[in-house]
mmCIF file of N, CA and C in Angstrom:
data_model
loop_
_atom_site.group_PDB
_atom_site.id
_atom_site.type_symbol
_atom_site.label_atom_id
_atom_site.label_comp_id
_atom_site.label_asym_id
_atom_site.label_seq_id
_atom_site.Cartn_x
_atom_site.Cartn_y
_atom_site.Cartn_z
ATOM 1 N N MET Z 626 -8.248 -9.700 18.571
ATOM 2 C CA MET Z 626 -7.205 -8.927 17.934
ATOM 3 C C MET Z 626 -6.471 -8.107 19.001
ATOM 4 N N ALA Z 627 -5.163 -8.108 18.947
ATOM 5 C CA ALA Z 627 -4.338 -7.367 19.895
ATOM 6 C C ALA Z 627 -4.394 -5.876 19.588
ATOM 7 N N TYR Z 628 -4.269 -5.073 20.646
ATOM 8 C CA TYR Z 628 -4.275 -3.630 20.491
ATOM 9 C C TYR Z 628 -3.039 -3.172 19.730
ATOM 10 N N LYS Z 629 -3.229 -2.230 18.827
ATOM 11 C CA LYS Z 629 -2.119 -1.603 18.110
ATOM 12 C C LYS Z 629 -2.168 -0.112 18.377
ATOM 13 N N SER Z 630 -1.018 0.448 18.694
ATOM 14 C CA SER Z 630 -0.912 1.902 18.793
ATOM 15 C C SER Z 630 -1.048 2.476 17.397
ATOM 16 N N HIS Z 631 -1.596 3.667 17.317
ATOM 17 C CA HIS Z 631 -1.738 4.333 16.025
ATOM 18 C C HIS Z 631 -0.868 5.582 16.048
ATOM 19 N N VAL Z 632 0.094 5.614 15.131
ATOM 20 C CA VAL Z 632 1.077 6.692 15.074
ATOM 21 C C VAL Z 632 0.828 7.536 13.828
ATOM 22 N N LEU Z 633 0.633 8.827 14.030
ATOM 23 C CA LEU Z 633 0.513 9.766 12.923
ATOM 24 C C LEU Z 633 1.920 10.247 12.590
ATOM 25 N N VAL Z 634 2.289 10.165 11.321
ATOM 26 C CA VAL Z 634 3.624 10.550 10.862
ATOM 27 C C VAL Z 634 3.478 11.724 9.904
ATOM 28 N N VAL Z 635 4.225 12.800 10.149
ATOM 29 C CA VAL Z 635 4.220 13.925 9.222
ATOM 30 C C VAL Z 635 5.636 14.099 8.690
ATOM 31 N N ALA Z 636 5.729 14.108 7.368
ATOM 32 C CA ALA Z 636 7.026 14.236 6.704
ATOM 33 C C ALA Z 636 6.784 14.790 5.311
ATOM 34 N N ASN Z 637 7.799 15.420 4.757
ATOM 35 C CA ASN Z 637 7.689 15.890 3.384
ATOM 36 C C ASN Z 637 8.876 15.348 2.605
ATOM 37 N N LEU Z 638 9.924 16.123 2.460
ATOM 38 C CA LEU Z 638 11.090 15.648 1.710
ATOM 39 C C LEU Z 638 11.679 14.376 2.314
ATOM 40 N N THR Z 639 11.516 14.193 3.590
ATOM 41 C CA THR Z 639 12.120 13.072 4.302
ATOM 42 C C THR Z 639 11.195 11.861 4.414
ATOM 43 N N ALA Z 640 10.055 11.892 3.764
ATOM 44 C CA ALA Z 640 9.053 10.831 3.922
ATOM 45 C C ALA Z 640 9.593 9.443 3.604
ATOM 46 N N ALA Z 641 10.449 9.320 2.607
ATOM 47 C CA ALA Z 641 10.970 8.013 2.208
ATOM 48 C C ALA Z 641 12.397 7.790 2.710
ATOM 49 N N SER Z 642 12.812 8.563 3.720
ATOM 50 C CA SER Z 642 14.187 8.443 4.200
ATOM 51 C C SER Z 642 14.394 7.163 4.998
ATOM 52 N N ASP Z 643 15.629 6.683 4.980
ATOM 53 C CA ASP Z 643 15.993 5.504 5.759
ATOM 54 C C ASP Z 643 15.813 5.755 7.254
ATOM 55 N N GLU Z 644 16.118 6.969 7.706
ATOM 56 C CA GLU Z 644 15.999 7.286 9.124
ATOM 57 C C GLU Z 644 14.546 7.189 9.601
ATOM 58 N N LEU Z 645 13.626 7.712 8.805
ATOM 59 C CA LEU Z 645 12.219 7.637 9.194
ATOM 60 C C LEU Z 645 11.730 6.199 9.171
ATOM 61 N N LEU Z 646 12.069 5.468 8.130
ATOM 62 C CA LEU Z 646 11.661 4.063 8.056
ATOM 63 C C LEU Z 646 12.229 3.277 9.244
ATOM 64 N N GLY Z 647 13.479 3.558 9.589
ATOM 65 C CA GLY Z 647 14.085 2.889 10.740
ATOM 66 C C GLY Z 647 13.384 3.231 12.041
ATOM 67 N N ALA Z 648 13.009 4.487 12.216
ATOM 68 C CA ALA Z 648 12.300 4.902 13.426
ATOM 69 C C ALA Z 648 10.918 4.259 13.500
ATOM 70 N N MET Z 649 10.244 4.158 12.367
ATOM 71 C CA MET Z 649 8.940 3.510 12.344
ATOM 72 C C MET Z 649 9.069 2.020 12.677
ATOM 73 N N ALA Z 650 10.069 1.369 12.103
ATOM 74 C CA ALA Z 650 10.281 -0.057 12.368
ATOM 75 C C ALA Z 650 10.626 -0.287 13.837
ATOM 76 N N ALA Z 651 11.469 0.584 14.396
ATOM 77 C CA ALA Z 651 11.829 0.455 15.814
ATOM 78 C C ALA Z 651 10.599 0.651 16.696
ATOM 79 N N ARG Z 652 9.731 1.603 16.328
ATOM 80 C CA ARG Z 652 8.510 1.834 17.088
ATOM 81 C C ARG Z 652 7.607 0.611 17.049
ATOM 82 N N ALA Z 653 7.474 0.004 15.885
ATOM 83 C CA ALA Z 653 6.610 -1.170 15.732
ATOM 84 C C ALA Z 653 7.171 -2.387 16.469
ATOM 85 N N GLN Z 654 8.483 -2.428 16.677
ATOM 86 C CA GLN Z 654 9.083 -3.536 17.424
ATOM 87 C C GLN Z 654 8.791 -3.434 18.915
ATOM 88 N N ARG Z 655 8.646 -2.232 19.428
ATOM 89 C CA ARG Z 655 8.367 -2.063 20.863
ATOM 90 C C ARG Z 655 6.997 -2.614 21.225
ATOM 91 N N THR Z 656 5.972 -2.177 20.502
ATOM 92 C CA THR Z 656 4.611 -2.687 20.650
ATOM 93 C C THR Z 656 3.962 -2.616 19.283
ATOM 94 N N PRO Z 657 2.981 -3.449 19.004
ATOM 95 C CA PRO Z 657 2.335 -3.395 17.692
ATOM 96 C C PRO Z 657 1.823 -1.984 17.383
ATOM 97 N N ALA Z 658 2.044 -1.555 16.140
ATOM 98 C CA ALA Z 658 1.650 -0.199 15.749
ATOM 99 C C ALA Z 658 1.245 -0.169 14.297
ATOM 100 N N ARG Z 659 0.376 0.761 14.001
ATOM 101 C CA ARG Z 659 0.047 1.077 12.611
ATOM 102 C C ARG Z 659 0.311 2.553 12.421
ATOM 103 N N PHE Z 660 0.630 2.927 11.184
ATOM 104 C CA PHE Z 660 1.091 4.280 10.884
ATOM 105 C C PHE Z 660 0.211 4.940 9.839
ATOM 106 N N THR Z 661 -0.083 6.204 10.043
ATOM 107 C CA THR Z 661 -0.741 7.027 9.030
ATOM 108 C C THR Z 661 0.208 8.167 8.718
ATOM 109 N N MET Z 662 0.640 8.243 7.471
ATOM 110 C CA MET Z 662 1.591 9.270 7.056
ATOM 111 C C MET Z 662 0.857 10.408 6.358
ATOM 112 N N ILE Z 663 1.210 11.624 6.749
ATOM 113 C CA ILE Z 663 0.683 12.828 6.117
ATOM 114 C C ILE Z 663 1.853 13.555 5.458
ATOM 115 N N VAL Z 664 1.718 13.846 4.174
ATOM 116 C CA VAL Z 664 2.720 14.616 3.434
ATOM 117 C C VAL Z 664 2.067 15.934 3.025
ATOM 118 N N PRO Z 665 2.499 17.039 3.615
ATOM 119 C CA PRO Z 665 1.946 18.340 3.223
ATOM 120 C C PRO Z 665 2.270 18.659 1.763
ATOM 121 N N VAL Z 666 1.301 19.225 1.085
ATOM 122 C CA VAL Z 666 1.482 19.630 -0.315
ATOM 123 C C VAL Z 666 1.712 21.126 -0.331
ATOM 124 N N THR Z 667 2.844 21.541 -0.885
ATOM 125 C CA THR Z 667 3.244 22.945 -0.804
ATOM 126 C C THR Z 667 2.774 23.800 -1.968
ATOM 127 N N GLY Z 668 1.796 23.347 -2.692
ATOM 128 C CA GLY Z 668 1.259 24.129 -3.794
ATOM 129 C C GLY Z 668 0.023 23.462 -4.343
ATOM 130 N N THR Z 669 -0.630 24.137 -5.275
ATOM 131 C CA THR Z 669 -1.879 23.592 -5.805
ATOM 132 C C THR Z 669 -1.747 23.089 -7.234
ATOM 133 N N ASN Z 670 -0.615 23.363 -7.877
ATOM 134 C CA ASN Z 670 -0.541 22.929 -9.273
ATOM 135 C C ASN Z 670 -0.353 21.414 -9.359
ATOM 136 N N THR Z 671 -0.675 20.881 -10.490
ATOM 137 C CA THR Z 671 -0.685 19.437 -10.703
ATOM 138 C C THR Z 671 0.686 18.806 -10.501
ATOM 139 N N ALA Z 672 1.740 19.468 -10.953
ATOM 140 C CA ALA Z 672 3.088 18.903 -10.821
ATOM 141 C C ALA Z 672 3.505 18.790 -9.356
ATOM 142 N N VAL Z 673 3.201 19.800 -8.565
ATOM 143 C CA VAL Z 673 3.558 19.778 -7.143
ATOM 144 C C VAL Z 673 2.788 18.673 -6.431
ATOM 145 N N ARG Z 674 1.502 18.558 -6.731
ATOM 146 C CA ARG Z 674 0.693 17.494 -6.119
ATOM 147 C C ARG Z 674 1.198 16.119 -6.543
ATOM 148 N N ALA Z 675 1.578 15.971 -7.801
ATOM 149 C CA ALA Z 675 2.086 14.690 -8.290
ATOM 150 C C ALA Z 675 3.399 14.327 -7.605
ATOM 151 N N THR Z 676 4.258 15.302 -7.383
ATOM 152 C CA THR Z 676 5.523 15.057 -6.684
ATOM 153 C C THR Z 676 5.259 14.611 -5.249
ATOM 154 N N ALA Z 677 4.359 15.307 -4.571
ATOM 155 C CA ALA Z 677 4.020 14.941 -3.192
ATOM 156 C C ALA Z 677 3.386 13.557 -3.144
ATOM 157 N N ARG Z 678 2.519 13.264 -4.077
ATOM 158 C CA ARG Z 678 1.873 11.947 -4.131
ATOM 159 C C ARG Z 678 2.921 10.861 -4.366
ATOM 160 N N GLY Z 679 3.874 11.124 -5.257
ATOM 161 C CA GLY Z 679 4.942 10.156 -5.514
ATOM 162 C C GLY Z 679 5.792 9.915 -4.279
ATOM 163 N N ARG Z 680 6.089 10.974 -3.534
ATOM 164 C CA ARG Z 680 6.862 10.862 -2.301
ATOM 165 C C ARG Z 680 6.097 10.026 -1.269
ATOM 166 N N LEU Z 681 4.799 10.288 -1.140
ATOM 167 C CA LEU Z 681 3.971 9.524 -0.215
ATOM 168 C C LEU Z 681 3.912 8.057 -0.632
ATOM 169 N N ASP Z 682 3.680 7.806 -1.903
ATOM 170 C CA ASP Z 682 3.596 6.423 -2.388
ATOM 171 C C ASP Z 682 4.904 5.677 -2.166
ATOM 172 N N GLU Z 683 6.033 6.339 -2.411
ATOM 173 C CA GLU Z 683 7.339 5.721 -2.194
ATOM 174 C C GLU Z 683 7.543 5.377 -0.717
ATOM 175 N N ALA Z 684 7.146 6.299 0.152
ATOM 176 C CA ALA Z 684 7.292 6.066 1.592
ATOM 177 C C ALA Z 684 6.406 4.907 2.050
ATOM 178 N N LEU Z 685 5.169 4.868 1.579
ATOM 179 C CA LEU Z 685 4.264 3.789 1.975
ATOM 180 C C LEU Z 685 4.731 2.444 1.435
ATOM 181 N N GLU Z 686 5.237 2.447 0.221
ATOM 182 C CA GLU Z 686 5.774 1.209 -0.364
ATOM 183 C C GLU Z 686 6.936 0.682 0.479
ATOM 184 N N GLY Z 687 7.835 1.578 0.893
ATOM 185 C CA GLY Z 687 8.964 1.175 1.725
ATOM 186 C C GLY Z 687 8.518 0.656 3.079
ATOM 187 N N ALA Z 688 7.544 1.328 3.680
ATOM 188 C CA ALA Z 688 7.037 0.897 4.987
ATOM 189 C C ALA Z 688 6.390 -0.480 4.881
ATOM 190 N N ARG Z 689 5.587 -0.670 3.875
ATOM 191 C CA ARG Z 689 4.911 -1.967 3.709
ATOM 192 C C ARG Z 689 5.903 -3.068 3.391
ATOM 193 N N ALA Z 690 6.925 -2.756 2.589
ATOM 194 C CA ALA Z 690 7.961 -3.747 2.278
ATOM 195 C C ALA Z 690 8.728 -4.154 3.532
ATOM 196 N N ALA Z 691 8.793 -3.243 4.516
ATOM 197 C CA ALA Z 691 9.457 -3.531 5.785
ATOM 198 C C ALA Z 691 8.524 -4.251 6.762
ATOM 199 N N GLY Z 692 7.310 -4.549 6.311
ATOM 200 C CA GLY Z 692 6.357 -5.268 7.141
ATOM 201 C C GLY Z 692 5.521 -4.396 8.055
ATOM 202 N N LEU Z 693 5.515 -3.099 7.801
ATOM 203 C CA LEU Z 693 4.743 -2.178 8.631
ATOM 204 C C LEU Z 693 3.347 -1.973 8.051
ATOM 205 N N GLU Z 694 2.392 -1.787 8.933
ATOM 206 C CA GLU Z 694 1.031 -1.466 8.513
ATOM 207 C C GLU Z 694 0.957 0.051 8.363
ATOM 208 N N ALA Z 695 0.771 0.530 7.136
ATOM 209 C CA ALA Z 695 0.837 1.973 6.889
ATOM 210 C C ALA Z 695 -0.130 2.394 5.804
ATOM 211 N N ASP Z 696 -0.705 3.571 6.010
ATOM 212 C CA ASP Z 696 -1.495 4.227 4.978
ATOM 213 C C ASP Z 696 -1.135 5.698 5.038
ATOM 214 N N GLY Z 697 -1.750 6.503 4.205
ATOM 215 C CA GLY Z 697 -1.386 7.901 4.228
ATOM 216 C C GLY Z 697 -2.238 8.750 3.319
ATOM 217 N N ALA Z 698 -1.976 10.052 3.397
ATOM 218 C CA ALA Z 698 -2.717 11.012 2.592
ATOM 219 C C ALA Z 698 -1.878 12.269 2.423
ATOM 220 N N LEU Z 699 -2.261 13.070 1.453
ATOM 221 C CA LEU Z 699 -1.668 14.386 1.292
ATOM 222 C C LEU Z 699 -2.369 15.334 2.256
ATOM 223 N N GLY Z 700 -1.631 16.321 2.739
ATOM 224 C CA GLY Z 700 -2.204 17.254 3.697
ATOM 225 C C GLY Z 700 -2.016 18.692 3.281
ATOM 226 N N ASP Z 701 -2.511 19.581 4.096
ATOM 227 C CA ASP Z 701 -2.400 21.017 3.887
ATOM 228 C C ASP Z 701 -0.929 21.424 3.768
ATOM 229 N N CYS Z 702 -0.670 22.511 3.061
ATOM 230 C CA CYS Z 702 0.712 22.983 2.876
ATOM 231 C C CYS Z 702 1.378 23.374 4.194
ATOM 232 N N ASP Z 703 0.618 23.806 5.167
ATOM 233 C CA ASP Z 703 1.151 24.133 6.487
ATOM 234 C C ASP Z 703 1.146 22.843 7.310
ATOM 235 N N PRO Z 704 2.316 22.346 7.715
ATOM 236 C CA PRO Z 704 2.344 21.063 8.426
ATOM 237 C C PRO Z 704 1.575 21.077 9.744
ATOM 238 N N VAL Z 705 1.459 22.217 10.401
ATOM 239 C CA VAL Z 705 0.669 22.287 11.629
ATOM 240 C C VAL Z 705 -0.807 22.070 11.295
ATOM 241 N N VAL Z 706 -1.272 22.721 10.262
ATOM 242 C CA VAL Z 706 -2.659 22.538 9.827
ATOM 243 C C VAL Z 706 -2.868 21.094 9.361
ATOM 244 N N ALA Z 707 -1.927 20.555 8.608
ATOM 245 C CA ALA Z 707 -2.047 19.170 8.127
ATOM 246 C C ALA Z 707 -2.200 18.203 9.293
ATOM 247 N N VAL Z 708 -1.398 18.403 10.339
ATOM 248 C CA VAL Z 708 -1.483 17.518 11.503
ATOM 249 C C VAL Z 708 -2.796 17.729 12.245
ATOM 250 N N THR Z 709 -3.187 18.978 12.488
ATOM 251 C CA THR Z 709 -4.415 19.201 13.250
ATOM 252 C C THR Z 709 -5.645 18.701 12.500
ATOM 253 N N GLU Z 710 -5.600 18.714 11.174
ATOM 254 C CA GLU Z 710 -6.717 18.163 10.406
ATOM 255 C C GLU Z 710 -6.750 16.643 10.474
ATOM 256 N N ALA Z 711 -5.586 16.007 10.555
ATOM 257 C CA ALA Z 711 -5.527 14.540 10.551
ATOM 258 C C ALA Z 711 -5.584 13.933 11.955
ATOM 259 N N PHE Z 712 -5.106 14.662 12.958
ATOM 260 C CA PHE Z 712 -4.980 14.122 14.314
ATOM 261 C C PHE Z 712 -6.332 13.998 14.995
ATOM 262 N N ASP Z 713 -6.570 12.820 15.557
ATOM 263 C CA ASP Z 713 -7.772 12.563 16.344
ATOM 264 C C ASP Z 713 -7.315 11.917 17.643
ATOM 265 N N PRO Z 714 -7.449 12.603 18.768
ATOM 266 C CA PRO Z 714 -6.939 12.061 20.031
ATOM 267 C C PRO Z 714 -7.630 10.764 20.450
ATOM 268 N N ARG Z 715 -8.791 10.476 19.899
ATOM 269 C CA ARG Z 715 -9.465 9.210 20.203
ATOM 270 C C ARG Z 715 -8.887 8.066 19.386
ATOM 271 N N HIS Z 716 -8.128 8.415 18.364
ATOM 272 C CA HIS Z 716 -7.615 7.412 17.423
ATOM 273 C C HIS Z 716 -6.089 7.309 17.433
ATOM 274 N N HIS Z 717 -5.405 8.433 17.523
ATOM 275 C CA HIS Z 717 -3.939 8.457 17.463
ATOM 276 C C HIS Z 717 -3.337 8.482 18.861
ATOM 277 N N ASP Z 718 -2.276 7.719 19.034
ATOM 278 C CA ASP Z 718 -1.600 7.632 20.323
ATOM 279 C C ASP Z 718 -0.355 8.510 20.395
ATOM 280 N N GLU Z 719 0.263 8.748 19.259
ATOM 281 C CA GLU Z 719 1.495 9.540 19.228
ATOM 282 C C GLU Z 719 1.729 10.061 17.823
ATOM 283 N N ILE Z 720 2.719 10.947 17.715
ATOM 284 C CA ILE Z 720 3.033 11.581 16.431
ATOM 285 C C ILE Z 720 4.533 11.503 16.208
ATOM 286 N N MET Z 721 4.926 11.222 14.976
ATOM 287 C CA MET Z 721 6.326 11.305 14.552
ATOM 288 C C MET Z 721 6.429 12.458 13.572
ATOM 289 N N VAL Z 722 7.431 13.294 13.767
ATOM 290 C CA VAL Z 722 7.710 14.395 12.846
ATOM 291 C C VAL Z 722 9.100 14.166 12.279
ATOM 292 N N SER Z 723 9.192 14.068 10.975
ATOM 293 C CA SER Z 723 10.475 13.840 10.316
ATOM 294 C C SER Z 723 10.911 15.120 9.617
ATOM 295 N N THR Z 724 12.131 15.554 9.925
ATOM 296 C CA THR Z 724 12.658 16.784 9.323
ATOM 297 C C THR Z 724 14.075 16.553 8.819
ATOM 298 N N LEU Z 725 14.540 17.520 8.071
ATOM 299 C CA LEU Z 725 15.954 17.601 7.735
ATOM 300 C C LEU Z 725 16.693 18.093 8.979
ATOM 301 N N PRO Z 726 18.019 18.056 8.982
ATOM 302 C CA PRO Z 726 18.760 18.601 10.130
ATOM 303 C C PRO Z 726 18.435 20.081 10.346
ATOM 304 N N THR Z 727 18.649 20.553 11.538
ATOM 305 C CA THR Z 727 18.257 21.901 11.950
ATOM 306 C C THR Z 727 18.650 22.993 10.958
ATOM 307 N N GLY Z 728 19.868 23.034 10.495
ATOM 308 C CA GLY Z 728 20.304 24.094 9.597
ATOM 309 C C GLY Z 728 19.622 24.093 8.243
ATOM 310 N N ALA Z 729 19.123 22.958 7.797
ATOM 311 C CA ALA Z 729 18.508 22.842 6.480
ATOM 312 C C ALA Z 729 16.980 22.807 6.525
ATOM 313 N N SER Z 730 16.405 22.766 7.708
ATOM 314 C CA SER Z 730 14.982 22.510 7.839
ATOM 315 C C SER Z 730 14.161 23.757 8.151
ATOM 316 N N HIS Z 731 13.229 24.069 7.270
ATOM 317 C CA HIS Z 731 12.270 25.141 7.540
ATOM 318 C C HIS Z 731 11.398 24.755 8.735
ATOM 319 N N TRP Z 732 11.070 23.481 8.839
ATOM 320 C CA TRP Z 732 10.209 23.013 9.922
ATOM 321 C C TRP Z 732 10.882 23.192 11.282
ATOM 322 N N MET Z 733 12.194 22.989 11.337
ATOM 323 C CA MET Z 733 12.888 23.164 12.612
ATOM 324 C C MET Z 733 13.000 24.639 12.973
ATOM 325 N N ARG Z 734 13.171 25.493 11.965
ATOM 326 C CA ARG Z 734 13.198 26.933 12.254
ATOM 327 C C ARG Z 734 11.858 27.386 12.833
ATOM 328 N N ALA Z 735 10.789 26.682 12.479
ATOM 329 C CA ALA Z 735 9.456 26.998 13.004
ATOM 330 C C ALA Z 735 9.142 26.205 14.270
ATOM 331 N N ASP Z 736 10.131 25.445 14.787
ATOM 332 C CA ASP Z 736 9.954 24.676 16.027
ATOM 333 C C ASP Z 736 8.788 23.691 15.920
ATOM 334 N N LEU Z 737 8.664 23.052 14.743
ATOM 335 C CA LEU Z 737 7.495 22.231 14.447
ATOM 336 C C LEU Z 737 7.244 21.089 15.427
ATOM 337 N N PRO Z 738 8.232 20.255 15.754
ATOM 338 C CA PRO Z 738 7.902 19.149 16.675
ATOM 339 C C PRO Z 738 7.307 19.635 18.004
ATOM 340 N N GLN Z 739 7.885 20.681 18.586
ATOM 341 C CA GLN Z 739 7.379 21.199 19.854
ATOM 342 C C GLN Z 739 6.003 21.837 19.687
ATOM 343 N N ARG Z 740 5.798 22.562 18.607
ATOM 344 C CA ARG Z 740 4.487 23.187 18.358
ATOM 345 C C ARG Z 740 3.405 22.130 18.230
ATOM 346 N N ILE Z 741 3.701 21.055 17.492
ATOM 347 C CA ILE Z 741 2.711 19.987 17.317
ATOM 348 C C ILE Z 741 2.405 19.330 18.661
ATOM 349 N N GLY Z 742 3.415 19.128 19.473
ATOM 350 C CA GLY Z 742 3.193 18.552 20.796
ATOM 351 C C GLY Z 742 2.302 19.424 21.661
ATOM 352 N N ARG Z 743 2.551 20.732 21.643
ATOM 353 C CA ARG Z 743 1.735 21.655 22.447
ATOM 354 C C ARG Z 743 0.291 21.698 21.947
ATOM 355 N N ILE Z 744 0.110 21.696 20.638
ATOM 356 C CA ILE Z 744 -1.234 21.816 20.064
ATOM 357 C C ILE Z 744 -2.054 20.554 20.294
ATOM 358 N N THR Z 745 -1.434 19.390 20.107
ATOM 359 C CA THR Z 745 -2.179 18.126 20.185
ATOM 360 C C THR Z 745 -2.199 17.516 21.577
ATOM 361 N N GLY Z 746 -1.189 17.813 22.385
ATOM 362 C CA GLY Z 746 -1.063 17.160 23.679
ATOM 363 C C GLY Z 746 -0.557 15.731 23.569
ATOM 364 N N ALA Z 747 -0.192 15.313 22.379
ATOM 365 C CA ALA Z 747 0.277 13.943 22.151
ATOM 366 C C ALA Z 747 1.796 13.870 22.289
ATOM 367 N N PRO Z 748 2.309 12.700 22.640
ATOM 368 C CA PRO Z 748 3.761 12.522 22.608
ATOM 369 C C PRO Z 748 4.263 12.676 21.172
ATOM 370 N N VAL Z 749 5.349 13.403 20.999
ATOM 371 C CA VAL Z 749 5.916 13.631 19.669
ATOM 372 C C VAL Z 749 7.351 13.126 19.642
ATOM 373 N N VAL Z 750 7.641 12.317 18.637
ATOM 374 C CA VAL Z 750 8.999 11.835 18.393
ATOM 375 C C VAL Z 750 9.528 12.595 17.186
ATOM 376 N N HIS Z 751 10.706 13.187 17.336
ATOM 377 C CA HIS Z 751 11.323 13.918 16.230
ATOM 378 C C HIS Z 751 12.391 13.030 15.598
ATOM 379 N N VAL Z 752 12.262 12.796 14.307
ATOM 380 C CA VAL Z 752 13.225 11.996 13.550
ATOM 381 C C VAL Z 752 13.971 12.942 12.617
ATOM 382 N N ILE Z 753 15.283 12.954 12.717
ATOM 383 C CA ILE Z 753 16.093 13.787 11.827
ATOM 384 C C ILE Z 753 16.629 12.911 10.718
ATOM 385 N N SER Z 754 16.250 13.228 9.501
ATOM 386 C CA SER Z 754 16.690 12.476 8.338
ATOM 387 C C SER Z 754 17.844 13.215 7.684
ATOM 388 N N ARG Z 755 18.964 12.564 7.579
ATOM 389 C CA ARG Z 755 20.172 13.213 7.063
ATOM 390 C C ARG Z 755 20.321 13.089 5.555
ATOM 391 N N ASP Z 756 19.898 11.982 5.000
ATOM 392 C CA ASP Z 756 20.050 11.766 3.566
ATOM 393 C C ASP Z 756 18.688 11.714 2.907
ATOM 394 N N LEU Z 757 18.578 12.409 1.801
ATOM 395 C CA LEU Z 757 17.340 12.403 1.043
ATOM 396 C C LEU Z 757 17.438 11.427 -0.110
ATOM 397 N N PRO Z 758 16.300 10.872 -0.537
ATOM 398 C CA PRO Z 758 16.328 10.083 -1.762
ATOM 399 C C PRO Z 758 16.851 10.954 -2.899
ATOM 400 N N VAL Z 759 17.524 10.358 -3.843
ATOM 401 C CA VAL Z 759 18.167 11.092 -4.936
ATOM 402 C C VAL Z 759 17.196 11.984 -5.688
ATOM 403 N N ALA Z 760 15.950 11.552 -5.876
ATOM 404 C CA ALA Z 760 14.995 12.302 -6.684
ATOM 405 C C ALA Z 760 14.367 13.478 -5.949
ATOM 406 N N ALA Z 761 14.596 13.620 -4.661
ATOM 407 C CA ALA Z 761 13.954 14.671 -3.897
ATOM 408 C C ALA Z 761 14.494 16.045 -4.279
ATOM 409 N N PRO Z 762 13.624 17.022 -4.529
ATOM 410 C CA PRO Z 762 14.095 18.375 -4.826
ATOM 411 C C PRO Z 762 14.621 19.023 -3.556
ATOM 412 N N ARG Z 763 15.879 19.453 -3.554
ATOM 413 C CA ARG Z 763 16.503 19.986 -2.336
ATOM 414 C C ARG Z 763 16.333 21.492 -2.198
ATOM 415 N N ALA Z 764 16.163 22.215 -3.274
ATOM 416 C CA ALA Z 764 16.210 23.673 -3.175
ATOM 417 C C ALA Z 764 14.842 24.333 -3.154
ATOM 418 N N SER Z 765 13.768 23.578 -3.234
ATOM 419 C CA SER Z 765 12.453 24.175 -3.279
ATOM 420 C C SER Z 765 12.064 24.754 -1.944
ATOM 421 N N ALA Z 766 11.686 26.003 -1.934
ATOM 422 C CA ALA Z 766 11.324 26.681 -0.682
ATOM 423 C C ALA Z 766 10.057 26.072 -0.100
ATOM 424 N N GLY Z 767 10.048 25.934 1.210
ATOM 425 C CA GLY Z 767 8.849 25.489 1.904
ATOM 426 C C GLY Z 767 8.622 23.992 1.892
ATOM 427 N N LEU Z 768 9.525 23.209 1.331
ATOM 428 C CA LEU Z 768 9.269 21.777 1.208
ATOM 429 C C LEU Z 768 9.891 20.955 2.317
ATOM 430 N N ARG Z 769 10.339 21.519 3.360
ATOM 431 C CA ARG Z 769 10.992 20.743 4.398
ATOM 432 C C ARG Z 769 10.039 20.545 5.521
#
């Protein structure tokens, strides 16, 4: 079996975006890769978890339909904690962080891609997703 890079992907509202799917497909074209997607859950109530689960399922369905090897899980509400809980330097080769554009992204205001790179020591690719799926809630605080 040929070696495959393992890419950890963290995304929330942008998990099913065309930009993220395109970046994942481009990454897999360079060298064989498999992806693990983490979607932080921003609350504990059932509706919030169901929304996050639906977003994750939609993203994984799109990735698999594009021929990508992908799995995923829900993560901690803090994306830094979600990544540090999921990241294993013996297993993951790189990380993709998908955000909204700078002005709309809570994650960018927190300098998330750079923080994750410093904490993990892994190469981090930042994907900016401009368009959200129609069903994505745009005004919910903390969901970017």
